[in-house]
Every structure is written in C-alpha cells, then in structure tokens.
PDB file of C-alpha atoms in Angstrom:
ATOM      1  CA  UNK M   1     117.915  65.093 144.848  1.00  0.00           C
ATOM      2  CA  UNK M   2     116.110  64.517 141.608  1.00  0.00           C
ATOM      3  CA  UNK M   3     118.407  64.517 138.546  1.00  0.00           C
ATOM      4  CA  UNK M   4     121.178  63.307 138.011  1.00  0.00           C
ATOM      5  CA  UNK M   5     123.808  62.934 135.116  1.00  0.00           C
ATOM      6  CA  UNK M   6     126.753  61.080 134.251  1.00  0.00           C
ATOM      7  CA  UNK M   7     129.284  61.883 131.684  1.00  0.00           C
ATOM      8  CA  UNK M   8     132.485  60.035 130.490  1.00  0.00           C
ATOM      9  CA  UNK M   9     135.404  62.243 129.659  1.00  0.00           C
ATOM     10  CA  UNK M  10     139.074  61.801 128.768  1.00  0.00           C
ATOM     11  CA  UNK M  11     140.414  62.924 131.419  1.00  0.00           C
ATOM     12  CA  UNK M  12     137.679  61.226 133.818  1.00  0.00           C
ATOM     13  CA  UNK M  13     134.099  62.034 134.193  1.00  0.00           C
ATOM     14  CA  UNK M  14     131.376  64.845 135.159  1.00  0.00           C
ATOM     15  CA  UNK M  15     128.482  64.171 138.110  1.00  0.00           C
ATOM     16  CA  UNK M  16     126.171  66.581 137.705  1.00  0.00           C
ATOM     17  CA  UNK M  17     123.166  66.770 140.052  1.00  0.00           C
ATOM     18  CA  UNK M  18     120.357  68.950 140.542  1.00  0.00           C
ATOM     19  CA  UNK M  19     118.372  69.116 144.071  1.00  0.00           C
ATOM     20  CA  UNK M  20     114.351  69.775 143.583  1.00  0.00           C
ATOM     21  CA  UNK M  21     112.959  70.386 146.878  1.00  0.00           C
ATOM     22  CA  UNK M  22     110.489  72.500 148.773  1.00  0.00           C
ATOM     23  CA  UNK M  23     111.939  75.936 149.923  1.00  0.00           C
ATOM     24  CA  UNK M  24     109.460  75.262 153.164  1.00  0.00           C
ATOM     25  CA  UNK M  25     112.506  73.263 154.012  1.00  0.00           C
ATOM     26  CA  UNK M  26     115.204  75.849 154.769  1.00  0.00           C
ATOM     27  CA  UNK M  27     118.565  76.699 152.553  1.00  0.00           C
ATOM     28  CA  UNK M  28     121.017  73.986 152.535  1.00  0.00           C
ATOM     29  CA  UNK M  29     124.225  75.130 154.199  1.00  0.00           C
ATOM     30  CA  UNK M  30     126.909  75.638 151.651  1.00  0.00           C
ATOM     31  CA  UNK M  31     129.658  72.619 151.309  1.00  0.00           C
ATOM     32  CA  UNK M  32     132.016  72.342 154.020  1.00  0.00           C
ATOM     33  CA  UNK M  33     134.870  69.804 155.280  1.00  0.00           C
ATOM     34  CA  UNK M  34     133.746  67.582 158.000  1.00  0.00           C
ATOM     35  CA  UNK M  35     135.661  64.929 159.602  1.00  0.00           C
ATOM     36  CA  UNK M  36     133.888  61.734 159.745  1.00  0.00           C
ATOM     37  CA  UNK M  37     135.017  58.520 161.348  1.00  0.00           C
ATOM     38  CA  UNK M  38     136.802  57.746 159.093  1.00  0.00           C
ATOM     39  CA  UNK M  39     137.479  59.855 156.749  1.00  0.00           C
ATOM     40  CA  UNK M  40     137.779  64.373 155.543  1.00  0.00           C
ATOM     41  CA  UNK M  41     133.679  64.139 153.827  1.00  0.00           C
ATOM     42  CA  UNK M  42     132.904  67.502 151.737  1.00  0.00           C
ATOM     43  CA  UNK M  43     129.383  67.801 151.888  1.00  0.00           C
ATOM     44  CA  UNK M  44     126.264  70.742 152.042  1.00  0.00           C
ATOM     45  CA  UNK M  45     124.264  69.723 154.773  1.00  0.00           C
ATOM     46  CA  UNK M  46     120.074  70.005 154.952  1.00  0.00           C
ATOM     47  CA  UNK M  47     119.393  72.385 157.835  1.00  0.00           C
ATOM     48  CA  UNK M  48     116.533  70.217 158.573  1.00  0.00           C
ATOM     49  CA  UNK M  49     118.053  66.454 159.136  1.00  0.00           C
ATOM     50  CA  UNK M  50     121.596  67.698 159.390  1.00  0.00           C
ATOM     51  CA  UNK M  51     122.106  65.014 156.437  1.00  0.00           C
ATOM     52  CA  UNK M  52     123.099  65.241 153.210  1.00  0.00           C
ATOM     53  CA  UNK M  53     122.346  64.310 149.000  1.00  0.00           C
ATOM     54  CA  UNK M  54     126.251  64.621 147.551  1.00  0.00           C
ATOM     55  CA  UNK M  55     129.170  63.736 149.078  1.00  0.00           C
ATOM     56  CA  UNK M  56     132.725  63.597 148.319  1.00  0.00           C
ATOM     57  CA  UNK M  57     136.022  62.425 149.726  1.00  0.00           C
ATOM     58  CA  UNK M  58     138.583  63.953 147.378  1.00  0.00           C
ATOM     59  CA  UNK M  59     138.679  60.736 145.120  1.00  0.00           C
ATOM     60  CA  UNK M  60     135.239  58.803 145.387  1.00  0.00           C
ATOM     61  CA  UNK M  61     131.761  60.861 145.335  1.00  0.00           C
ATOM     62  CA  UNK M  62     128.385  59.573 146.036  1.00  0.00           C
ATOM     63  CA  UNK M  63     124.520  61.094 144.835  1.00  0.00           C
ATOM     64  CA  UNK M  64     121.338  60.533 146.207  1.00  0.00           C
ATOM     65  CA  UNK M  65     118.196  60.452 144.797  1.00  0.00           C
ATOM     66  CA  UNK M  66     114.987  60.058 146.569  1.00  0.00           C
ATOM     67  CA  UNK M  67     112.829  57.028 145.698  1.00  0.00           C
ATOM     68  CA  UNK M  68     113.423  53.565 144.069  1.00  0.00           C
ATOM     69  CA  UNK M  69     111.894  52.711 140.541  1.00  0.00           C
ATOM     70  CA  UNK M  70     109.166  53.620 141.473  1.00  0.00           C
ATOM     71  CA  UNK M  71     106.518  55.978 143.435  1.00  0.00           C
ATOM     72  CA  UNK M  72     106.110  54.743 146.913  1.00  0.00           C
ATOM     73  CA  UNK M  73     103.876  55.654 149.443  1.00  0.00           C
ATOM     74  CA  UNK M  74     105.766  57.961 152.068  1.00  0.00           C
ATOM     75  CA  UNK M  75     104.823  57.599 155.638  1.00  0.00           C
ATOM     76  CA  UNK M  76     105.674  59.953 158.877  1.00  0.00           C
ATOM     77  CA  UNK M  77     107.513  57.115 160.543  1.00  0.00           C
ATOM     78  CA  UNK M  78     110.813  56.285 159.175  1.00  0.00           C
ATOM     79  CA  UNK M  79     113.285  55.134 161.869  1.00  0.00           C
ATOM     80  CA  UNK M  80     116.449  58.091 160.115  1.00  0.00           C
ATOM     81  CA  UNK M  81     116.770  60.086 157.109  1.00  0.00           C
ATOM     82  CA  UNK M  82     118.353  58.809 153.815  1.00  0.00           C
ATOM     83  CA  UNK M  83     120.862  62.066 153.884  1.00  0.00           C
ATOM     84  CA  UNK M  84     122.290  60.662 157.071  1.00  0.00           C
ATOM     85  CA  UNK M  85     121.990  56.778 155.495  1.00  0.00           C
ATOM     86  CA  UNK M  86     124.041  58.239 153.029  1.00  0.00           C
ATOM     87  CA  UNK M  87     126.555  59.616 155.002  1.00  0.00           C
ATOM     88  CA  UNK M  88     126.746  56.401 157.037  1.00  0.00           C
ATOM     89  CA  UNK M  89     127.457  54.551 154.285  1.00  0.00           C
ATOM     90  CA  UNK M  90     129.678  56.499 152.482  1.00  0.00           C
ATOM     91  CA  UNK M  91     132.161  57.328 156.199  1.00  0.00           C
ATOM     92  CA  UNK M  92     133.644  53.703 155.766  1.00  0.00           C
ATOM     93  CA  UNK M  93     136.457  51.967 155.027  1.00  0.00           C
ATOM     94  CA  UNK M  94     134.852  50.568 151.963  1.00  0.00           C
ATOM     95  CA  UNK M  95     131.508  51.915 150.897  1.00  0.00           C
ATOM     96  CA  UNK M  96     130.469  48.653 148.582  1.00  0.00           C
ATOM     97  CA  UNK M  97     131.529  46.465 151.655  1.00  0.00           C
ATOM     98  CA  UNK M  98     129.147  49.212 154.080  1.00  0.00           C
ATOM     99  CA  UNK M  99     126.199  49.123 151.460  1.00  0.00           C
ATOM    100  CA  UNK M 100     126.029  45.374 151.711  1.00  0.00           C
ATOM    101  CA  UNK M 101     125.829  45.101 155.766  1.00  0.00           C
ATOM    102  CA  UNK M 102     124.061  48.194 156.458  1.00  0.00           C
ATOM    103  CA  UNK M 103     120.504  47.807 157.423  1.00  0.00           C
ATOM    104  CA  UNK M 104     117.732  49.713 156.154  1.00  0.00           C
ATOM    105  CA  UNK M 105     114.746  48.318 157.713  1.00  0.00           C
ATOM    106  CA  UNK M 106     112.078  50.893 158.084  1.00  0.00           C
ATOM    107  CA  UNK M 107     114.308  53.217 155.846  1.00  0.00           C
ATOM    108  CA  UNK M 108     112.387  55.349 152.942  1.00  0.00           C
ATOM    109  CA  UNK M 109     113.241  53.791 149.149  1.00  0.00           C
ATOM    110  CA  UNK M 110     116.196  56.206 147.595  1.00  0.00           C
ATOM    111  CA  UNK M 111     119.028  55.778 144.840  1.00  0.00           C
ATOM    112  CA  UNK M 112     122.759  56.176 145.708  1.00  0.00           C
ATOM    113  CA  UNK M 113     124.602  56.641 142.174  1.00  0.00           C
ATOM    114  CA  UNK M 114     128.125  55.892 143.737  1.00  0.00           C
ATOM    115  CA  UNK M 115     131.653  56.683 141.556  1.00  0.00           C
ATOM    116  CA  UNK M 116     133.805  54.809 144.165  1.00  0.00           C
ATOM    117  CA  UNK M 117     137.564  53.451 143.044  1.00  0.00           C
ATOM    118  CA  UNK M 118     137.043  54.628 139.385  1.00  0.00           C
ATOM    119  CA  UNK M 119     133.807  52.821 138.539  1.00  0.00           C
ATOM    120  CA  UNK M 120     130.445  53.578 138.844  1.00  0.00           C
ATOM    121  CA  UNK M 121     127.733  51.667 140.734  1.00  0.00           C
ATOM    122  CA  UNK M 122     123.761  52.055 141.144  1.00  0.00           C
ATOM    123  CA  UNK M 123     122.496  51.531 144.626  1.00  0.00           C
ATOM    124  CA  UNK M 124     119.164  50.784 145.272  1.00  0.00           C
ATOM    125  CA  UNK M 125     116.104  50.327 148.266  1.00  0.00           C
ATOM    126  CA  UNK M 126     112.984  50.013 147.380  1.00  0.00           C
ATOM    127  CA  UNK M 127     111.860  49.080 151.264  1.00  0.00           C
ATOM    128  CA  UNK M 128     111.879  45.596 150.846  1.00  0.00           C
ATOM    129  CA  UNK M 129     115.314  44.563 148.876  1.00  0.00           C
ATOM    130  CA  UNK M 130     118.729  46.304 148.291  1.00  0.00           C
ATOM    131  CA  UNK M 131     120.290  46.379 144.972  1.00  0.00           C
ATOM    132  CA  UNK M 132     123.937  46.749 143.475  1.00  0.00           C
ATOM    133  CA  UNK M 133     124.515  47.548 140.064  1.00  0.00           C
ATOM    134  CA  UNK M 134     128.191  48.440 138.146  1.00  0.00           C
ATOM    135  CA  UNK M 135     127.697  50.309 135.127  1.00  0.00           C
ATOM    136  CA  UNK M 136     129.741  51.616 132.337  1.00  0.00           C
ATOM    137  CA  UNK M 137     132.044  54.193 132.807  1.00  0.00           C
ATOM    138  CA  UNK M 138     132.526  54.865 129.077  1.00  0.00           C
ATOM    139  CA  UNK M 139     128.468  55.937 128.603  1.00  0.00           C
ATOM    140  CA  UNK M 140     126.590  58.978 129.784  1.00  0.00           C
ATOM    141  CA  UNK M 141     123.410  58.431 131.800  1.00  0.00           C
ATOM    142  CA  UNK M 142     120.352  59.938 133.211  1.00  0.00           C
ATOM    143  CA  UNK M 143     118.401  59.542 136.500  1.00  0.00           C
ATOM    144  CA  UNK M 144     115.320  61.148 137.307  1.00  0.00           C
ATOM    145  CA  UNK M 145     113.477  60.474 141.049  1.00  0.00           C
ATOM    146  CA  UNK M 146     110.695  58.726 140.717  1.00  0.00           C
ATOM    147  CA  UNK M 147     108.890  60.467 143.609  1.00  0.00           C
ATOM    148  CA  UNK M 148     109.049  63.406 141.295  1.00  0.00           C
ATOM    149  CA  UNK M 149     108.590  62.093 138.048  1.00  0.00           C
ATOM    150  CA  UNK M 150     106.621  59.683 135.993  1.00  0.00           C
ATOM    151  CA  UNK M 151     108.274  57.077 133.535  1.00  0.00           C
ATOM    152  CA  UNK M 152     107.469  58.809 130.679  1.00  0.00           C
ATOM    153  CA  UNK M 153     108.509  62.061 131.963  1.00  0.00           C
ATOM    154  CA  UNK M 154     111.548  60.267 133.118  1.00  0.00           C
ATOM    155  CA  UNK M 155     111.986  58.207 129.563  1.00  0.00           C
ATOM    156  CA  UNK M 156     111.635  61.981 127.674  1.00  0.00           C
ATOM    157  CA  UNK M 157     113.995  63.230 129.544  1.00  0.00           C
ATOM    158  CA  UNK M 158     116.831  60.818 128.936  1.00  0.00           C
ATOM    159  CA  UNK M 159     116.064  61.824 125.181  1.00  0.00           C
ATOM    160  CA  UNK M 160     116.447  65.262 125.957  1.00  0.00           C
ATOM    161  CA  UNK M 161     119.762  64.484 127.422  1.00  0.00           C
ATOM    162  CA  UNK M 162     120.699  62.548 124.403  1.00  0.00           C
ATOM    163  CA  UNK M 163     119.647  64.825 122.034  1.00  0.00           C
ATOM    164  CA  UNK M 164     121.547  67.506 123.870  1.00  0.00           C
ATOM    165  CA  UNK M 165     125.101  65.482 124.099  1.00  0.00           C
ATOM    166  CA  UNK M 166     124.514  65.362 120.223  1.00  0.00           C
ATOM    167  CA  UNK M 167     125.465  68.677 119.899  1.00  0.00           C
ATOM    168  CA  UNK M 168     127.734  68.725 122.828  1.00  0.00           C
ATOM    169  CA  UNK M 169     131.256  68.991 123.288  1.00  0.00           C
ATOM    170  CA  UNK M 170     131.409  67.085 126.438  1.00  0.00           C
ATOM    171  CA  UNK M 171     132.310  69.945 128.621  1.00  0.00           C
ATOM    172  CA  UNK M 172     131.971  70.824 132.496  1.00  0.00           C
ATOM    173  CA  UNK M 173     130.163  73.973 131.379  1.00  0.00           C
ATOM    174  CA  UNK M 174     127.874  72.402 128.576  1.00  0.00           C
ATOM    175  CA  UNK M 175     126.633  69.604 130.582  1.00  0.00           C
ATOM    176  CA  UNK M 176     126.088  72.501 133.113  1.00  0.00           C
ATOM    177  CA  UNK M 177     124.325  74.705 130.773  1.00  0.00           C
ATOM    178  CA  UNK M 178     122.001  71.465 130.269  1.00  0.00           C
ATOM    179  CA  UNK M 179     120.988  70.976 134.212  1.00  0.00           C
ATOM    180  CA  UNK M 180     120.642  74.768 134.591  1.00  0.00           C
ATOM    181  CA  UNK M 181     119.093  76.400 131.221  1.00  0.00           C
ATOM    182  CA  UNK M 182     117.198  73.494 129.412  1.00  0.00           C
ATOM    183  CA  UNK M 183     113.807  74.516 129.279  1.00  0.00           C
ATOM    184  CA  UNK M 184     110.983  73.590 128.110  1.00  0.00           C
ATOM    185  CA  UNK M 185     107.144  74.936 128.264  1.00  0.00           C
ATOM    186  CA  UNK M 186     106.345  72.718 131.101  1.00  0.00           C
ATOM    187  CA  UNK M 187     108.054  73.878 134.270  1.00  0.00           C
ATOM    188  CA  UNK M 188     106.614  71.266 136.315  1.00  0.00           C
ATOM    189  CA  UNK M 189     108.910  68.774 134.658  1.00  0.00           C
ATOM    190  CA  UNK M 190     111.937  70.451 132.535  1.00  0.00           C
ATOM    191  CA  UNK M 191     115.270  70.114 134.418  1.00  0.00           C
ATOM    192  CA  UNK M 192     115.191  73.320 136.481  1.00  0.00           C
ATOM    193  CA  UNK M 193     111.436  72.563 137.822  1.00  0.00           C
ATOM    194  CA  UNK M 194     109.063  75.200 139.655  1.00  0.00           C
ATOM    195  CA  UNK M 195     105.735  73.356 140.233  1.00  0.00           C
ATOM    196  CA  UNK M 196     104.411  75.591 142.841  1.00  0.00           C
ATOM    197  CA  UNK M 197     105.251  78.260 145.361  1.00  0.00           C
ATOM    198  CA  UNK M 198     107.631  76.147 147.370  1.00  0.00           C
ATOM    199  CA  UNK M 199     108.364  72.795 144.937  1.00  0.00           C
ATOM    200  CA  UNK M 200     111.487  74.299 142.850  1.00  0.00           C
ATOM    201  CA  UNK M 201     115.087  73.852 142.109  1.00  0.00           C
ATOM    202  CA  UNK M 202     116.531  74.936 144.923  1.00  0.00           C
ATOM    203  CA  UNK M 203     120.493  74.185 143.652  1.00  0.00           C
ATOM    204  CA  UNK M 204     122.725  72.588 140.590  1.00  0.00           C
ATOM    205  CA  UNK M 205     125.796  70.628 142.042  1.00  0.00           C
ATOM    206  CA  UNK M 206     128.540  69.471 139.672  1.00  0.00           C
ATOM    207  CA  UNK M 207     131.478  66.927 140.099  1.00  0.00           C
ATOM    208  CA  UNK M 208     134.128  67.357 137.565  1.00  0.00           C
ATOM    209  CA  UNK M 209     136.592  64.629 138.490  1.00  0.00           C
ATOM    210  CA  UNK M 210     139.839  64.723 136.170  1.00  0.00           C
ATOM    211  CA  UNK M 211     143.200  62.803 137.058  1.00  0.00           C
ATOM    212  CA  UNK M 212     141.694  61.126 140.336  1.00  0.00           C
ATOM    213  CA  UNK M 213     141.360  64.491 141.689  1.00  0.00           C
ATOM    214  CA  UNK M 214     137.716  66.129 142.245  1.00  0.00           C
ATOM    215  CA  UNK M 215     136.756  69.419 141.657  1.00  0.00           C
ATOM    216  CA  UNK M 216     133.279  70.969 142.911  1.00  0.00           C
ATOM    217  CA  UNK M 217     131.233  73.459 141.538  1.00  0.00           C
ATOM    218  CA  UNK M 218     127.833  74.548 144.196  1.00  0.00           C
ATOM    219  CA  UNK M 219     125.033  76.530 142.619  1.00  0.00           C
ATOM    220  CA  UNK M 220     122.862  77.783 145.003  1.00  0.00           C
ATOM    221  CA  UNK M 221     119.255  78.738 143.185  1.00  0.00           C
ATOM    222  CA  UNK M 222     117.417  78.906 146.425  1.00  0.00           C
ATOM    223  CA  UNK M 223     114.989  81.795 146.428  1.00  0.00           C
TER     224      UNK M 223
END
C-alpha cells in the first residue's frame, strides 16, 4: 500500500501498485469475486482485517495508500480499518457521491487514488479534513506513503520514475519491470523495499485498463 503509479496510454491507462508490508501480518489471499451490495468487487483480501488496498469493478478501480501528506502518529484505537473504509466506499452507487458523506471520524489518515468513470481523482484524510482532487488523465504520476517514506525519498523517487518513462515505451510490462526490478543500493527505500526481517514487498499489483475493460495482473512476492 505504498507506491503507486499512473500511466496514460492510447488505448487507456496502467495502475500499477506495489504493497510494502510486514510479513508478521499473514499472506494476502489471492484476488477473488465478491458480491458487494451493490455491486461484483474483485479484490485480494488482508487475512488480518478481512479488508482490502485495490479494488476493481470491471470498469472503475480504486488504490489505497496508507497515510496522508504526511507522517502521523498511529494509535491502537481506530474505530475500523482503512481496507474495509475502502471497500465501503468504493460498494456504492457512486463512489465520489460515497466519499463525500462517508464519515471518517476516528479513522487512520490514508490516500485513495480512484480511476472512477474515466478520470482520475486523489482522495485524501489526514484525520481532521477530507480532500478531493481530479487530476490529469493525459500525465503519469507517482505516489509514495508517507508512513513509509520521507519527502525527499518520496521527491527522488518521482525522478526515478521520470527518468525511467524517458526511456520507456509506455508498456504494461515496462512500467512493470519499473515497480518490480528498479533497484538501487538502498533497499530500505528503492521500489521493491526490504528494511528488515519482516518490513518487505510483500506483492506488485497492476491495472492495465484498455477499451473500458480492466485487466489484472497479481504478483505475489510474499516470502
């Protein structure tokens, strides 16, 4: 739940997300339909909150990333996890209309980066104010969490994403290549991270969405 990417194609566009997490935590179970209430959701779900950080409903997807713009202080006493926020928000009849009502009092801060109806929205918390931002759909972007990451870290590595589009043809499989083999000599903060025994990369999903129509790709790294 920690980086994210965003890539305008011509057919559509490429989500790409990679989930750094302690292994202490369990294996995600593999993506699966479920039938929410009101819609078919296509999700792998956390074996410890039953929640989820990707989502997809055939045409819209959704991404979460833990933490706001900045570090917070975590606490032991948040009222639900953000995987099952997510899920609430994204089960509606119209997820912008759901983001704006829900309430997230006592709720940990997180990003939602939300490709809903063909455009592309940033959601924010930051446990005291929501935000709602529509971005382009015709330029790449980076996130990095911010529980994970400082803003330099997270400023270098929108360069490194740059740099690497430069000599990129825009592909499913080089943007992949990017979120699963960039390396650098630090591994506690190059794309595929390993800062300790548990704190790792523990999978690389990808949402290659051409004509409407969404395709998946799961890469389980869990060890």
């Amino acid at each position: 739940m920690c980086t994210v990417t965003f890539v305008p194609t011509k057919k559509g566009c490429i989500l790409t997300s990679n989930r750094d997490e302690t292994t202490l935590r369990g294996r995600a179970i593999e993506p699966n339909e479920y039938i929410g209430n009101n819609k078919k959701l296509v999700y792998p779900r956390d074996p410890k909150a039953n929640g989820t950080w990707i989502v997809h409903d055939y045409l819209n997807c959704a991404i979460l990333l833990n933490g706001a713009e900045e570090k917070h202080h975590h606490r032991d006493d948040y009222r639900k996890s953000r995987g099952l926020i997510l899920l609430d928000i994204f089960d509606s009849e119209d997820v912008i209309k759901e983001w704006d009502a829900i309430d997230l009092d006592n709720i940990e801060p997180f990003t939602v980066v939300l490709f809903y109806q063909q455009e592309l929205f940033q959601l924010r918390w930051n446990e005291t104010e929501k935000t709602k931002i529509k971005l382009s759909t015709e330029e790449n972007n980076i996130w990095s969490s911010s529980t994970l990451y400082s803003k330099e870290i997270r400023e270098h590595r929108q360069q490194m994403f740059k740099n690497h589009l430069e000599n990129s043809n825009y592909t499913a499989d080089e943007i992949l290549n990017f979120h699963q083999f960039k390396d650098e000599e630090d591994s506690n903060n190059t794309i595929v991270i390993k800062r300790d025994e548990h704190l790792k990369t523990v999978s690389i999903t990808q949402f290659n969405i051409e004509n409407n129509k969404i395709k998946l790709n799961y890469i389980d790294l869990y060890e």
